[in-house]
Structures are given as C-alpha cells and as structure tokens.
CSV table of C-alpha atoms and ligand atoms in Angstrom, one decimal:
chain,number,residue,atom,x,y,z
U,882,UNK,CA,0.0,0.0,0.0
U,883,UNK,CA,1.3,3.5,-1.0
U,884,UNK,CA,2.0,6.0,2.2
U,885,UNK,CA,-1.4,8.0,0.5
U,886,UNK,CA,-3.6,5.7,0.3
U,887,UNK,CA,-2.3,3.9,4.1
U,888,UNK,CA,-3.2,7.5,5.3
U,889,UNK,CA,-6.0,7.8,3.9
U,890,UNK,CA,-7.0,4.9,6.2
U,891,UNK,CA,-4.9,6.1,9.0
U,892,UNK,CA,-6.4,6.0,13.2
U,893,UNK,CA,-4.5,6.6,15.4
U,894,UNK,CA,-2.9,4.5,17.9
U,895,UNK,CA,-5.1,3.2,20.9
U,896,UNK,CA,-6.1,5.4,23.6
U,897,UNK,CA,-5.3,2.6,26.3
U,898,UNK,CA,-1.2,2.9,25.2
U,899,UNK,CA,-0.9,6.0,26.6
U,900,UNK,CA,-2.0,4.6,30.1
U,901,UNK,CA,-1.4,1.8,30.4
U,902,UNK,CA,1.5,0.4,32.4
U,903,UNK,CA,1.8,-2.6,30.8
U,904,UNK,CA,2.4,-0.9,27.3
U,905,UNK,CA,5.1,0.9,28.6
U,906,UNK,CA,6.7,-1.8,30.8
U,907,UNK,CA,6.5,-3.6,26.5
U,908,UNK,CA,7.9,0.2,25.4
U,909,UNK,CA,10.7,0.1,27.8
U,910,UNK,CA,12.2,-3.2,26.0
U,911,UNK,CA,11.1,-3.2,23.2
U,912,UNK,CA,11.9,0.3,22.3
U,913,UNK,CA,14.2,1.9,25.0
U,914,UNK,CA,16.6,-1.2,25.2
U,915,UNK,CA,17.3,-1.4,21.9
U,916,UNK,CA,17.5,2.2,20.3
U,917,UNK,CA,20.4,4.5,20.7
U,918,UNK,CA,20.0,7.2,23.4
U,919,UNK,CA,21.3,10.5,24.1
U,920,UNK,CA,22.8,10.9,27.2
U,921,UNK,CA,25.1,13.9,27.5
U,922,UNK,CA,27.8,15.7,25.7
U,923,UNK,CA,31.3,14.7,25.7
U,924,UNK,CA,31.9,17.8,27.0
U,925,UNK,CA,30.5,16.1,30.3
U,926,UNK,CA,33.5,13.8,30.3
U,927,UNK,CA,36.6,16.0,30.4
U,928,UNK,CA,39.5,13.9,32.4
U,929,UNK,CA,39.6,10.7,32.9
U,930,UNK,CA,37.1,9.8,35.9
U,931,UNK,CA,34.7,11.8,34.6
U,932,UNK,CA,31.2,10.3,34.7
U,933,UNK,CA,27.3,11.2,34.3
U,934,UNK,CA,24.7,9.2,36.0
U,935,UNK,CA,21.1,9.1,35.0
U,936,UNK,CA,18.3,6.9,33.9
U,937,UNK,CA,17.4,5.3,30.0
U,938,UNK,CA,13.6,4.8,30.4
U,939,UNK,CA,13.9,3.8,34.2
U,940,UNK,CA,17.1,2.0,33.9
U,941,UNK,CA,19.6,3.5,35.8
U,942,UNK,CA,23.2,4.1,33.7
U,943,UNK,CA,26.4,6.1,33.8
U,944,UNK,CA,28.8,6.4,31.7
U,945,UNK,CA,32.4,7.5,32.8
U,946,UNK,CA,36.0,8.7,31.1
U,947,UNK,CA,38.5,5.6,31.7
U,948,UNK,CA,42.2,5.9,32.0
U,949,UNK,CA,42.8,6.2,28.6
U,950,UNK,CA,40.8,8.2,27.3
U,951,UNK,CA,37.9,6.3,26.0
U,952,UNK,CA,34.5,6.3,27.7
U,953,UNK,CA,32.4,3.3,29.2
U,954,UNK,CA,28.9,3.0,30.4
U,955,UNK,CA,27.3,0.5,32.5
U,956,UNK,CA,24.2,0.2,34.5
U,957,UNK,CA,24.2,1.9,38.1
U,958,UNK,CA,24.0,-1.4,39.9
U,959,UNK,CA,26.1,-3.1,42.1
U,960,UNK,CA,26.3,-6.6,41.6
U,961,UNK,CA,26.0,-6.9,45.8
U,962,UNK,CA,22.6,-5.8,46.7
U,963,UNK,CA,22.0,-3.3,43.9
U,964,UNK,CA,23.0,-0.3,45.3
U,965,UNK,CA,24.4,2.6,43.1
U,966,UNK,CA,27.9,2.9,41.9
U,967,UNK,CA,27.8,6.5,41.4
U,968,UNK,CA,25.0,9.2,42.3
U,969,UNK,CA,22.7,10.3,39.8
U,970,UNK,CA,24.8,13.8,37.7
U,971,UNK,CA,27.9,14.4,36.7
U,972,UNK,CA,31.2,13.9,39.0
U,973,UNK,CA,34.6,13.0,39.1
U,974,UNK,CA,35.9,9.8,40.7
U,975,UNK,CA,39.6,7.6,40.6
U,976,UNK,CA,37.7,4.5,41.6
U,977,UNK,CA,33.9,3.1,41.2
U,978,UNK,CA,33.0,2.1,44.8
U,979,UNK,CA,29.6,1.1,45.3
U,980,UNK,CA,27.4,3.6,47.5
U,981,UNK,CA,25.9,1.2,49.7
U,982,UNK,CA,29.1,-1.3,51.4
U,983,UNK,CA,31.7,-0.5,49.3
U,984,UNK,CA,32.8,-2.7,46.6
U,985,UNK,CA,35.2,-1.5,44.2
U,986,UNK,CA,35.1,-1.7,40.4
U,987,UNK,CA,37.2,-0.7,37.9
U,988,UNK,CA,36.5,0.9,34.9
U,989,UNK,CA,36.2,-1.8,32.8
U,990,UNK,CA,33.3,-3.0,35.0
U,991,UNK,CA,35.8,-5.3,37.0
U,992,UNK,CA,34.6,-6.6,40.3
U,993,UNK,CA,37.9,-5.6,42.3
U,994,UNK,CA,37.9,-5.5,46.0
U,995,UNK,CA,35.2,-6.5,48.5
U,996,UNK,CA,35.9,-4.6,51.7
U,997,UNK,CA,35.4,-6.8,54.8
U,998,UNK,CA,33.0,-9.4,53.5
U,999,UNK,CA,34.0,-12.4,55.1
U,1000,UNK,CA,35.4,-15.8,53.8
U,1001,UNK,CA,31.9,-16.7,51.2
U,1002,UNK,CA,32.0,-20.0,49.5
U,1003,UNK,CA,32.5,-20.5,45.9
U,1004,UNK,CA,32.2,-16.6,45.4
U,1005,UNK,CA,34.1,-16.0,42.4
U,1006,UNK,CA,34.2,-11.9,41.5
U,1007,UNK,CA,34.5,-12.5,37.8
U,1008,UNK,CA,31.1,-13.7,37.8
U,1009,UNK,CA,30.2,-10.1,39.5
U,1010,UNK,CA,31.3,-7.5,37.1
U,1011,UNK,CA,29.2,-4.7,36.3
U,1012,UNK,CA,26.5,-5.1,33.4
U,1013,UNK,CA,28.0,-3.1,30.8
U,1014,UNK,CA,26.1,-0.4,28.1
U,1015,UNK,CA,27.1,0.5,25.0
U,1016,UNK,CA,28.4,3.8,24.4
U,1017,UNK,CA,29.8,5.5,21.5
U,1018,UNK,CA,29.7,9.4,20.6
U,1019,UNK,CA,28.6,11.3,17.5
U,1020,UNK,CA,29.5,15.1,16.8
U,1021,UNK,CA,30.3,15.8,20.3
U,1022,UNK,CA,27.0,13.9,21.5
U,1023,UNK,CA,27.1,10.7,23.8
U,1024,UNK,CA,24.8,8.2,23.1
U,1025,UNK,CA,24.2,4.6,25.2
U,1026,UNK,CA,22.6,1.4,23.9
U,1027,UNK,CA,21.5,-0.9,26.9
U,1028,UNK,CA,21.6,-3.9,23.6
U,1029,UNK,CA,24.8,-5.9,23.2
U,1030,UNK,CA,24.0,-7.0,20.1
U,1031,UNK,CA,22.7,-3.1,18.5
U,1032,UNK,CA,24.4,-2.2,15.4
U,1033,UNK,CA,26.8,0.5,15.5
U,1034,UNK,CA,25.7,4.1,16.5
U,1035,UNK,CA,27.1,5.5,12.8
U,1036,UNK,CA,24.0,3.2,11.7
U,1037,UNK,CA,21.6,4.5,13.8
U,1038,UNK,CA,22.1,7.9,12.5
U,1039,UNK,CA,22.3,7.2,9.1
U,1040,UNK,CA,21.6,9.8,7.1
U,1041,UNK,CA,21.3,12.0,9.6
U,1042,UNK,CA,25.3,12.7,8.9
U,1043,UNK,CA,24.8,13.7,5.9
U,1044,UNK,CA,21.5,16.0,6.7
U,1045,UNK,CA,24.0,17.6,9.5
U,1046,UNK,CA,27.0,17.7,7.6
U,1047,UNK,CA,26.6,21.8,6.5
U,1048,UNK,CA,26.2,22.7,10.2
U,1049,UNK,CA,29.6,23.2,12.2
U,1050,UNK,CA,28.1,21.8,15.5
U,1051,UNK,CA,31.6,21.2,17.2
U,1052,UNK,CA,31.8,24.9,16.7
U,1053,UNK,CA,29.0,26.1,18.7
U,1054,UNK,CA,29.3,26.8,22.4
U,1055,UNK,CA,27.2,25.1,24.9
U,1056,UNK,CA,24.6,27.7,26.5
U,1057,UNK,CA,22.7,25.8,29.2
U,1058,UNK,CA,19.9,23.0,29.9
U,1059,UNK,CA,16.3,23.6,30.3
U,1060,UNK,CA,13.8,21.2,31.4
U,1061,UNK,CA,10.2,20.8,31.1
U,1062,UNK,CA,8.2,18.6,33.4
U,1063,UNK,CA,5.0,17.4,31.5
U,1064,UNK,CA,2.2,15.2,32.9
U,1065,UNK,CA,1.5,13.0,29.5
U,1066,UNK,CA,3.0,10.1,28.3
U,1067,UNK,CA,5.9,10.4,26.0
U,1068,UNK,CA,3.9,9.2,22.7
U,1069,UNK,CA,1.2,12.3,23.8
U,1070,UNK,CA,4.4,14.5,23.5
U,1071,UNK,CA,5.8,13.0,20.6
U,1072,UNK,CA,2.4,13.1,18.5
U,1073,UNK,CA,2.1,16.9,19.0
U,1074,UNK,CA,6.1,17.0,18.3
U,1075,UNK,CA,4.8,15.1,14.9
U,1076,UNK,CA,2.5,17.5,13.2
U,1077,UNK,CA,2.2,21.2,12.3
U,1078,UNK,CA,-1.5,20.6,12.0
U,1079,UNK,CA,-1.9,22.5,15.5
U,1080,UNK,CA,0.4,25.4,15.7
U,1081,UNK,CA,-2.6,27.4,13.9
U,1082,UNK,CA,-4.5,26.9,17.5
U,1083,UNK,CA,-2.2,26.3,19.7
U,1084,UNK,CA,1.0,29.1,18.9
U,1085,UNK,CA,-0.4,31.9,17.8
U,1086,UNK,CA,3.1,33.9,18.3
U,1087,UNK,CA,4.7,30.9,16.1
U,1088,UNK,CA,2.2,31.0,13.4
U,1089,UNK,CA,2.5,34.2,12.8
U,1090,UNK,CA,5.8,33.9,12.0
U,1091,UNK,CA,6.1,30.4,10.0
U,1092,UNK,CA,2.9,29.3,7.5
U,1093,UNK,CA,1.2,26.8,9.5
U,1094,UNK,CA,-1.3,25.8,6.5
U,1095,UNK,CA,2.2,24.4,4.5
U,1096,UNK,CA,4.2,23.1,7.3
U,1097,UNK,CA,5.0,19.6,6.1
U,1098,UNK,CA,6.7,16.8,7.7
U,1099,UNK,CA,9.3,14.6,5.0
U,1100,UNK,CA,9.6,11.0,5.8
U,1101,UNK,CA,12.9,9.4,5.4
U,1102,UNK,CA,14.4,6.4,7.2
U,1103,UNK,CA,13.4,6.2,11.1
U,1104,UNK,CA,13.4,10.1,11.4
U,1105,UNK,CA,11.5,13.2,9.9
U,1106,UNK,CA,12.2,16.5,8.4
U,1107,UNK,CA,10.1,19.2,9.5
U,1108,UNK,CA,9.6,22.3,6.7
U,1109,UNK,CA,7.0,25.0,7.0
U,1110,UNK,CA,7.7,28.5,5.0
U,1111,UNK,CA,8.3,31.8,6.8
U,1112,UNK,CA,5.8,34.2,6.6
U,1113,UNK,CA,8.0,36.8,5.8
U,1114,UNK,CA,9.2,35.2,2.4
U,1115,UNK,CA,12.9,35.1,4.1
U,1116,UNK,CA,14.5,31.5,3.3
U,1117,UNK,CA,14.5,29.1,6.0
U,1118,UNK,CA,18.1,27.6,6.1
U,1119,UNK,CA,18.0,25.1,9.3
U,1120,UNK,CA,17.6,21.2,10.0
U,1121,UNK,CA,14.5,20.4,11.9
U,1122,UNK,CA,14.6,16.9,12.4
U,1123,UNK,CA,13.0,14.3,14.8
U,1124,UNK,CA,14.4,10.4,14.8
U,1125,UNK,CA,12.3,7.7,16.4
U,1126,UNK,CA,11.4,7.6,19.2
U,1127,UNK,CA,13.0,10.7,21.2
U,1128,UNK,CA,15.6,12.7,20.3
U,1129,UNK,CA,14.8,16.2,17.7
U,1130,UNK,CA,17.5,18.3,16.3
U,1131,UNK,CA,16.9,21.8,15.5
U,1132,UNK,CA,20.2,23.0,14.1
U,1133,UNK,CA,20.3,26.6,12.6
U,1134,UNK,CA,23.9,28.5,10.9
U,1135,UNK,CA,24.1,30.3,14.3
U,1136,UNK,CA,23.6,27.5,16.9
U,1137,UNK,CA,21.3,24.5,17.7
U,1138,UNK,CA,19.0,23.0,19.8
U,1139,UNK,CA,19.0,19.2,21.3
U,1140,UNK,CA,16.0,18.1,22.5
U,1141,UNK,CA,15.1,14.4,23.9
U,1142,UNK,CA,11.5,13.4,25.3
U,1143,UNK,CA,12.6,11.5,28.6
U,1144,UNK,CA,9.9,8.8,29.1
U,1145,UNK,CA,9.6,8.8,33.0
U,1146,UNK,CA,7.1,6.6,33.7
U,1147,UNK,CA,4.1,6.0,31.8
U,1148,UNK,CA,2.3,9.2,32.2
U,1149,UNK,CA,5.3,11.4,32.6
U,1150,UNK,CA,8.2,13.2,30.2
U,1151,UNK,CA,11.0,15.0,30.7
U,1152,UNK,CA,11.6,17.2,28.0
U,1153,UNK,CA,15.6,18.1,28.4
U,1154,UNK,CA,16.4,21.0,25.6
U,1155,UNK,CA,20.6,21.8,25.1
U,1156,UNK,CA,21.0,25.0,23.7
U,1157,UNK,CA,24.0,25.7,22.1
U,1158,UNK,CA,25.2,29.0,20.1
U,1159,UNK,CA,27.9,29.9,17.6
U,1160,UNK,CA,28.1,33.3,19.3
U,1161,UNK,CA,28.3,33.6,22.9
U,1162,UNK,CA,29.4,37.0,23.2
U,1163,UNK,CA,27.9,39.8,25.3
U,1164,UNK,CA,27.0,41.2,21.9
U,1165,UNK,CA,25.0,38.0,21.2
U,1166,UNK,CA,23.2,37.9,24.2
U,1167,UNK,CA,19.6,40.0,23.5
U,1168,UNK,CA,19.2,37.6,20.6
U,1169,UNK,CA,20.3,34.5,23.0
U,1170,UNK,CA,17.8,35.2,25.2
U,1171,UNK,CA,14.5,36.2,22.9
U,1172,UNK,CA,15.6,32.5,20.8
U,1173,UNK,CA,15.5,30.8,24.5
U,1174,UNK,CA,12.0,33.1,25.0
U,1175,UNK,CA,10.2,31.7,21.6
U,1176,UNK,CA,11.1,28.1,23.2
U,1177,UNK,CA,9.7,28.5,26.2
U,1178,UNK,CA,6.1,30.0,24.9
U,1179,UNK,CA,6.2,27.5,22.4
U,1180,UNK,CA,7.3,24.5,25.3
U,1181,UNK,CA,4.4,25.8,27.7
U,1182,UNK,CA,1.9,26.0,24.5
U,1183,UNK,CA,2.7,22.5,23.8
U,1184,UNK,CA,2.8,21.3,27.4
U,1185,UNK,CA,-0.7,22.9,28.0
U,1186,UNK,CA,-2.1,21.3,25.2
U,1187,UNK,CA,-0.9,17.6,25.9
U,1188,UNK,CA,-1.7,17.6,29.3
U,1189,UNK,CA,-4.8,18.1,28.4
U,1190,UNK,CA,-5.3,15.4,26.0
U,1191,UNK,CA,-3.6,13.8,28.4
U,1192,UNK,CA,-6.3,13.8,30.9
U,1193,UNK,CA,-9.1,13.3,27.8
U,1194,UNK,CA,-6.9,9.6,27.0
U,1195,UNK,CA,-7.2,8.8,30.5
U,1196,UNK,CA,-10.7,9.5,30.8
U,1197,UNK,CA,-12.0,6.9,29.0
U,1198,UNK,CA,-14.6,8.4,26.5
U,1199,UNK,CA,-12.0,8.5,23.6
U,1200,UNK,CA,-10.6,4.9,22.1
U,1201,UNK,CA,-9.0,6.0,19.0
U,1202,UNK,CA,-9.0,8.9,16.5
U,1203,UNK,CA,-9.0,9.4,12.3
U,1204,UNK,CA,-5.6,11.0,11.1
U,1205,UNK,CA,-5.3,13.6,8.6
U,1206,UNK,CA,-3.8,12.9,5.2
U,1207,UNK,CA,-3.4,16.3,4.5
U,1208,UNK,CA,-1.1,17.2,7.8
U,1209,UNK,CA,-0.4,14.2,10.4
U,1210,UNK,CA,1.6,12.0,7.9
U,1211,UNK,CA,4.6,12.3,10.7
U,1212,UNK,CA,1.9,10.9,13.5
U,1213,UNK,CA,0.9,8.1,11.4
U,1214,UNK,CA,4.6,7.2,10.7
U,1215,UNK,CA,5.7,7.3,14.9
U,1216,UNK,CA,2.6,5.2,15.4
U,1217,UNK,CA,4.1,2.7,12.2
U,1218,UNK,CA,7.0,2.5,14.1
U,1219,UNK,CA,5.8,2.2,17.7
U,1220,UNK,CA,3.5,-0.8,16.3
U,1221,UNK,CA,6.0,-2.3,14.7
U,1222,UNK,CA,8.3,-2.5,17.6
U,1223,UNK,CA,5.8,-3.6,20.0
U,1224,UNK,CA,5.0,-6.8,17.4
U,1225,UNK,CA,8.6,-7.5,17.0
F,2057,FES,FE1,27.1,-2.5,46.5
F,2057,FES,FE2,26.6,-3.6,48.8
F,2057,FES,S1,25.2,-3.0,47.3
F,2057,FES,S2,28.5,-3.0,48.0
C-alpha cells in the first residue's frame, strides 16, 4: 500500500497505550533497550574519571571517562545488593566504589575488592562485574545502547550525517539545559512533536511567524524533516529533524537546539532541551535570550495542550482517532514504528 492511500485509512494509535503500564513496561524493552540514546555531551566527560549518572527509560546508567581516554557506560547497579555505583549527575571519581558497602570496580566494569565481606564460599568476583552499556559518541554527542547486540551508532544515525553535515556543530558553544516537566505520556508528547497541524491553534506567536497551513513533515528512514515557509518570504536555512522515538535536532547557521522526550514513567516526560550557540558574546546575548524566550512560549503551548489530551486519554470516553492525510503523515509514521516495535 502507497504512504497516500495507508493515510487515507490512517487511526491513530489506541487510547489505552498511553495509560497503560503494561504498554510501557512492553515500550521500555522493546523500544528503549534497543535504540540509541542521548545521554550527555562529551563535553561532560573532560579527564579521565569523569562520569554522568542518570536513567534510559527507568534503567539507571552512567557512563564514565576511563584511564585512557575512552569512555564506558554500564548500569548503576552493584552486583552486591544493587546499590548505586555512582550518584545520579555528573562527578569525578579515581575509583567506582559502590554507595551502599563499598565494593570497588574498575573501569572496565571489574569486580575488584570487596571490603570486609567475610570468607563466602564458591564466590568468584569474575562472575560479578558490572553489566555493561554500549556507548559511542557522535559530533560531540554521547549516546548509550543498553543492547549488546545493536548495530553500531554511525548506523543509527544514518543519514542523519549527511543532513547535518553543512552545520559546524563542534563549533558552537554550549549555552545551558532547560527542562520541562509534562504530565503525559511520551507518545502524547511526541504526536504533537509530529505534526504542524496545531500550531494554527495552539502558537499563535509561532504562526504568525512560519505558515502553519504548508508546514510539512518529509519521511525518510526512522526520522522526519520538518519544513514550514516563513511568513515573511525570508528562506528558512536550518535542520528540523526528529528520529524515532526521542531525540529532535533543531540545528540553525548560528547554533542549535538538542532536544530528547525523557519517558519517566508511563504518564510522565521529561523534555531536556541543550541550547547551544555559535556566538556567545555579550553582543550576542539580546538575541540568545528572545531565541530561549520563543522556546519557552512554544514549550508551555505545547505542554498545555498535551496535558490536556492527556487527561481526555485517560478519561476513558476517547478509544482512537482518524488522522489527517493532509497534515499528520509524521503521527501516522511514529505510530508505524511504535506498532511495529511492540509486534517485533
Ligand atoms: Fe554495593 Fe553492597 S550494594 S556493596
């Protein structure tokens, strides 16, 4: 069937799998284990002993700057009694000693020393080394893969290397991290992320600026361009580009934004935005902070809204919707891949 005539015929997803715990609990292995994740900047990692702890769709992992250089992830668990290795953030330690009693690690995941735990029979520490996570870096990005057996990360972002290619993002300074709590499930985020068929109603500011009515989404291989014209005839020369399930890359000439949809739970997201800029100057700062001022009216728009239908989901009246041809081709494709995963 052609993409036309399968949106032509297009629902949407059920309204249950945005409430449902046991969907997500399916989402967190079927989706999060197995994709590529971003999970900081290699900036982060500066000297060896460097790490960042946080959590990959409720698993908790940290990655951390060995001896030589390279960096290596695992999951925050000691092999004792599951305590963590390291606190959740970014720090700088010369040896991975478990919070709770002790045990030492080293960076290769190595179960070294066990302070004062007795003589325990037929307790052999090779067998206790820390689970490991993949971990690889593109363009100054570091990603994790909690799959031993995912393909490379150069894979995952196919032709997203080539689509980023014009942009110099080693070039542009890191500004700061901004976070949005939202009370929706991830998909709720991402089907609003999908579309321009709402900015008419819910950004006025934004649609008065782009033109809404020819905003289109292009469909390429496990990620979306998003176009829309400028009203005021000027050329629009970024990369707006979301690839499944949670990461969005708004890259301009003068700087970009990173933005990943956290899953945290089934009826939460964290929406983590990196801002970065070519120019970081004192010159450069009125414009800094009106391009972090249109993000934020366009975050709380967006957060209003999906809260909202949110709430509507997980009231009960509403099983499944009718998706426009004409504008949600980039819902229709997120739900292709969401069903697709959860059948695998
Ligand atoms: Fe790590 Fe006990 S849980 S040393």
């Amino acid at each position: 069937m052609t993409e036309t005539a399968a949106l032509a015929r297009a629902s949407t997803l059920p309204a249950s799998w945005y409430r449902d715990p046991e969907i997500w609990e399916r989402e967190r292995h079927a989706i999060f284990a197995k994709e590529w994740t971003l999970f900081g900047r290699e900036a982060q990692f500066p000297a060896p002993g460097s790490y960042l702890a946080g959590e990959v769709a409720g698993w908790p992992v940290f990655a951390i700057r060995d001896r030589d250089g390279a960096l290596k992830a695992f999951h925050n668990v000691c092999r004792h009694r599951a305590g963590p290795i390291v606190w959740d953030g970014e720090g700088r330690c010369d040896v991975l000693r478990c919070r709770y009693h002790g045990w030492v690690y080293d960076t290769a995941g190595n179960l070294r020393r066990t302070p004062d735990f007795g003589e325990a029979e037929d307790f052999d520490k090779a067998r206790f080394s820390l689970f490991p996570v993949r971990v690889e870096s593109w363009r100054g990005l570091v990603f994790v893969n909690l799959d031993a057996d995912a393909a490379p990360l150069a894979d995952w972002i196919g032709a997203l290397d080539d689509e980023t290619a014009p942009y110099p993002i080693e070039d542009y300074r890191f500004h700061g991290e901004v976070v949005h709590e939202i009370a929706c499930n991830w998909k709720t985020y991402v089907d609003n992320y999908a579309e321009g068929y709402h900015v008419r109603d819910v950004h006025p500011g934004l649609d008065r600026e782009i033109d809404s009515g020819a905003y289109e989404v292009l469909l390429k291989d496990r990620y979306a361009v998003h176009q829309a014209p400028q009203r005021s005839g000027a050329s629009y020369t970024g990369l707006w580009v979301w690839r499944f399930p949670t990461l969005a890359l708004n890259v301009y000439d003068d700087g970009m934004n990173v933005e990943r949809m956290v899953p945290v739970g089934h009826d939460r997201t964290r929406l983590v935005y990196n801002f970065f800029f070519r120019d970081t100057s004192e010159a450069a700062q009125d414009r800094i902070a009106a391009s972090l001022a249109i993000s934020r009216e366009v975050t709380l728009e967006d957060a209003r809204i999906c809260e909202a239908v949110q709430r509507n989901l997980d009231a009960g009246i509403y099983e499944a919707g009718r998706l426009s041809p004409r504008h949600e081709n980039g819902v229709w494709f997120f739900h292709a891949l969401v069903r697709q995963a959860l059948a695998a």
